[in-house]
Amino acid sequence: MCVVPGRPLWGRRQRQLLPNCDSEHDGRRNHALEEAGAEYASVASFGELALRLLAVGAPSTLVGACHRAALDEIRHASTVEVLAGRDAGAVRFGAIPGLLGRRIGGGGVARVRSRRAELRRIALESFLDGWLNEGRAARELQGRAIRAASADERDALMTMAADEQRHADLARDIVTWCFEEEPVGVGRALASVAAR
């Protein structure tokens, strides 16, 4: 798994979908390609989240924040590539074939369930993939920034860390909104995760 995964994009059977990466480079370069690919795949994850929020009637502030987060992830993917030594003008990411024919809800789900069920699902995914995962990514980036070899690298990593923390805060806001809309179902879903 990449150090900075962004918000995971899940496919069928809970497999993470990533772009295809070259394998002709050394281990560090491959790690950077994997990391950049995960960040780039997060663009689709945030786009899909915005569509799902629209489907359940979320406030426009949450939908807009998802789109801003998707733009952050494009910038993160490019930043990781540049930090790995690739020319900024040459940054290009591979295809994500798992997105072809994908429907709202992801993972090959053919039909969106009821609004109540979808609110529970969005809350749970936002808690795990957003609030916890992106919060952890922010802390890891801050740690990498402290150990950075140059001021430019430190500044880039700190900017990414601030973005990831904002994404974690967005996920918290989404969980809170879902809970306000469906307190019993969302509360039970979150409690079941906490009990694990």
CSV table of C-alpha atoms in Angstrom, one decimal:
chain,number,residue,atom,x,y,z
A,1,MET,CA,0.0,0.0,0.0
A,2,CYS,CA,1.2,3.5,-0.7
A,3,VAL,CA,2.3,5.8,2.0
A,4,VAL,CA,-0.2,8.5,0.8
A,5,PRO,CA,-3.1,6.6,-0.6
A,6,GLY,CA,-5.7,9.4,-0.8
A,7,ARG,CA,-9.3,8.2,-0.5
A,8,PRO,CA,-9.3,4.7,-1.8
A,9,LEU,CA,-11.2,3.8,-4.9
A,10,TRP,CA,-12.8,0.4,-4.5
A,11,GLY,CA,-13.8,-2.1,-7.2
A,12,ARG,CA,-15.5,-5.4,-7.1
A,13,ARG,CA,-14.8,-7.6,-4.1
A,14,GLN,CA,-13.2,-4.7,-2.2
A,15,ARG,CA,-10.1,-4.6,-4.5
A,16,GLN,CA,-8.5,-1.2,-4.8
A,17,LEU,CA,-8.4,0.1,-8.4
A,18,LEU,CA,-5.2,1.9,-9.4
A,19,PRO,CA,-3.8,3.0,-12.7
A,20,ASN,CA,-1.3,0.8,-14.6
A,21,CYS,CA,2.3,1.8,-13.7
A,22,ASP,CA,5.6,1.1,-15.6
A,23,SER,CA,7.8,-1.5,-13.9
A,24,GLU,CA,11.0,-0.5,-15.6
A,25,HIS,CA,12.3,1.7,-12.8
A,26,ASP,CA,14.0,0.9,-9.5
A,27,GLY,CA,12.1,0.1,-6.2
A,28,ARG,CA,11.9,3.7,-5.0
A,29,ARG,CA,10.6,4.8,-8.4
A,30,ASN,CA,8.0,2.0,-8.4
A,31,HIS,CA,6.9,3.1,-5.0
A,32,ALA,CA,6.5,6.7,-6.2
A,33,LEU,CA,4.5,5.4,-9.2
A,34,GLU,CA,2.2,3.4,-6.9
A,35,GLU,CA,1.8,6.3,-4.6
A,36,ALA,CA,1.0,8.7,-7.4
A,37,GLY,CA,-1.4,6.2,-8.9
A,38,ALA,CA,-3.3,5.9,-5.7
A,39,GLU,CA,-3.5,9.7,-5.4
A,40,TYR,CA,-4.7,9.8,-9.0
A,41,ALA,CA,-7.3,7.1,-8.4
A,42,SER,CA,-8.6,9.2,-5.5
A,43,VAL,CA,-9.9,11.7,-8.1
A,44,ALA,CA,-12.5,9.2,-9.2
A,45,SER,CA,-13.3,8.2,-5.6
A,46,PHE,CA,-14.1,11.8,-4.7
A,47,GLY,CA,-16.1,12.3,-7.9
A,48,GLU,CA,-18.1,9.2,-7.2
A,49,LEU,CA,-18.6,10.4,-3.6
A,50,ALA,CA,-19.9,13.7,-4.9
A,51,LEU,CA,-22.5,11.9,-7.1
A,52,ARG,CA,-23.6,9.6,-4.2
A,53,LEU,CA,-24.0,12.7,-2.0
A,54,LEU,CA,-26.1,14.3,-4.7
A,55,ALA,CA,-28.2,11.2,-4.9
A,56,VAL,CA,-29.1,11.3,-1.2
A,57,GLY,CA,-29.7,15.1,-1.0
A,58,ALA,CA,-26.5,16.2,0.8
A,59,PRO,CA,-25.8,20.0,1.1
A,60,SER,CA,-24.0,21.6,-1.8
A,61,THR,CA,-21.1,22.5,0.6
A,62,LEU,CA,-20.3,18.8,1.0
A,63,VAL,CA,-20.6,18.1,-2.8
A,64,GLY,CA,-18.4,21.1,-3.6
A,65,ALA,CA,-15.8,20.1,-1.1
A,66,CYS,CA,-15.6,16.7,-2.8
A,67,HIS,CA,-14.8,18.3,-6.1
A,68,ARG,CA,-12.2,20.5,-4.5
A,69,ALA,CA,-10.6,17.4,-2.9
A,70,ALA,CA,-10.6,15.7,-6.3
A,71,LEU,CA,-8.6,18.6,-7.7
A,72,ASP,CA,-6.2,18.4,-4.7
A,73,GLU,CA,-5.6,14.7,-5.5
A,74,ILE,CA,-4.6,15.6,-9.1
A,75,ARG,CA,-2.1,18.0,-7.7
A,76,HIS,CA,-0.9,15.4,-5.2
A,77,ALA,CA,-0.3,12.8,-7.9
A,78,SER,CA,1.7,15.3,-9.9
A,79,THR,CA,3.7,16.4,-6.9
A,80,VAL,CA,4.7,12.9,-6.0
A,81,GLU,CA,5.9,12.3,-9.5
A,82,VAL,CA,7.9,15.5,-9.5
A,83,LEU,CA,9.4,14.6,-6.1
A,84,ALA,CA,10.4,11.3,-7.6
A,85,GLY,CA,12.4,13.1,-10.2
A,86,ARG,CA,10.0,13.1,-13.2
A,87,ASP,CA,9.7,16.3,-15.3
A,88,ALA,CA,6.5,18.1,-14.4
A,89,GLY,CA,5.6,18.4,-18.1
A,90,ALA,CA,5.9,14.6,-18.6
A,91,VAL,CA,3.6,13.5,-15.8
A,92,ARG,CA,0.9,11.2,-17.2
A,93,PHE,CA,-1.0,8.5,-15.4
A,94,GLY,CA,-2.2,5.2,-16.8
A,95,ALA,CA,-5.7,4.0,-17.4
A,96,ILE,CA,-8.0,2.7,-14.6
A,97,PRO,CA,-9.9,0.0,-16.6
A,98,GLY,CA,-12.0,-0.8,-13.6
A,99,LEU,CA,-13.8,2.5,-14.1
A,100,LEU,CA,-15.2,1.5,-17.5
A,101,GLY,CA,-19.0,0.8,-17.1
A,102,ARG,CA,-18.9,1.7,-13.4
A,103,ARG,CA,-22.2,2.9,-11.9
A,104,ILE,CA,-22.9,5.1,-8.9
A,105,GLY,CA,-22.0,3.3,-5.7
A,106,GLY,CA,-18.8,1.7,-7.1
A,107,GLY,CA,-17.6,-1.8,-6.9
A,108,GLY,CA,-19.8,-2.9,-9.7
A,109,VAL,CA,-23.0,-2.3,-7.7
A,110,ALA,CA,-25.7,-2.2,-10.3
A,111,ARG,CA,-28.4,-0.4,-8.2
A,112,VAL,CA,-28.1,2.1,-5.5
A,113,ARG,CA,-30.0,0.9,-2.4
A,114,SER,CA,-32.5,2.9,-0.4
A,115,ARG,CA,-31.6,6.4,0.8
A,116,ARG,CA,-31.3,5.1,4.4
A,117,ALA,CA,-29.0,2.3,3.4
A,118,GLU,CA,-26.9,4.5,1.2
A,119,LEU,CA,-26.5,7.1,4.0
A,120,ARG,CA,-25.2,4.3,6.2
A,121,ARG,CA,-22.8,3.1,3.5
A,122,ILE,CA,-21.5,6.6,2.8
A,123,ALA,CA,-21.1,7.3,6.6
A,124,LEU,CA,-19.2,4.1,7.1
A,125,GLU,CA,-16.9,4.5,4.1
A,126,SER,CA,-16.3,8.2,5.0
A,127,PHE,CA,-15.4,7.2,8.5
A,128,LEU,CA,-12.9,4.5,7.5
A,129,ASP,CA,-11.6,5.7,4.1
A,130,GLY,CA,-11.8,9.4,4.8
A,131,TRP,CA,-11.7,10.4,8.5
A,132,LEU,CA,-9.3,7.7,9.7
A,133,ASN,CA,-7.3,6.9,6.5
A,134,GLU,CA,-6.8,10.5,5.3
A,135,GLY,CA,-6.1,11.7,8.8
A,136,ARG,CA,-3.4,9.0,9.1
A,137,ALA,CA,-2.1,10.1,5.6
A,138,ALA,CA,-1.8,13.7,6.9
A,139,ARG,CA,0.2,12.6,9.9
A,140,GLU,CA,2.5,10.4,7.7
A,141,LEU,CA,3.1,13.3,5.3
A,142,GLN,CA,4.0,15.6,8.2
A,143,GLY,CA,6.5,13.0,9.4
A,144,ARG,CA,8.0,12.7,5.9
A,145,ALA,CA,8.2,16.5,5.7
A,146,ILE,CA,10.2,16.7,8.8
A,147,ARG,CA,12.7,14.2,7.3
A,148,ALA,CA,12.7,15.9,3.8
A,149,ALA,CA,16.0,16.4,2.0
A,150,SER,CA,15.2,19.9,0.9
A,151,ALA,CA,13.0,22.9,1.7
A,152,ASP,CA,11.0,22.4,-1.5
A,153,GLU,CA,10.3,18.8,-0.7
A,154,ARG,CA,9.3,19.8,2.9
A,155,ASP,CA,7.0,22.5,1.6
A,156,ALA,CA,5.3,20.2,-1.0
A,157,LEU,CA,4.8,17.5,1.6
A,158,MET,CA,3.4,19.9,4.2
A,159,THR,CA,1.0,21.3,1.6
A,160,MET,CA,-0.2,17.8,0.8
A,161,ALA,CA,-0.5,17.0,4.6
A,162,ALA,CA,-2.7,20.1,5.0
A,163,ASP,CA,-4.9,19.0,2.1
A,164,GLU,CA,-5.2,15.4,3.5
A,165,GLN,CA,-6.2,16.8,6.9
A,166,ARG,CA,-8.9,18.9,5.1
A,167,HIS,CA,-10.1,15.7,3.4
A,168,ALA,CA,-10.3,14.0,6.8
A,169,ASP,CA,-12.3,16.9,8.1
A,170,LEU,CA,-14.6,16.7,5.1
A,171,ALA,CA,-15.1,13.0,5.8
A,172,ARG,CA,-16.0,13.9,9.5
A,173,ASP,CA,-18.5,16.4,8.2
A,174,ILE,CA,-20.0,13.8,5.9
A,175,VAL,CA,-20.3,11.3,8.7
A,176,THR,CA,-21.9,14.0,10.9
A,177,TRP,CA,-24.4,14.9,8.2
A,178,CYS,CA,-25.3,11.3,7.5
A,179,PHE,CA,-25.8,10.7,11.2
A,180,GLU,CA,-28.1,13.7,11.5
A,181,GLU,CA,-30.2,12.4,8.5
A,182,GLU,CA,-30.3,8.7,9.7
A,183,PRO,CA,-29.2,8.6,13.4
A,184,VAL,CA,-30.3,5.1,14.3
A,185,GLY,CA,-28.9,3.3,11.2
A,186,VAL,CA,-25.7,5.3,10.9
A,187,GLY,CA,-25.1,5.1,14.7
A,188,ARG,CA,-25.5,1.2,14.5
A,189,ALA,CA,-23.1,1.0,11.5
A,190,LEU,CA,-20.5,3.1,13.2
A,191,ALA,CA,-20.9,1.2,16.5
A,192,SER,CA,-20.3,-2.1,14.7
A,193,VAL,CA,-17.0,-0.8,13.3
A,194,ALA,CA,-16.0,0.5,16.7
A,195,ALA,CA,-16.7,-2.9,18.3
A,196,ARG,CA,-14.2,-4.7,16.0
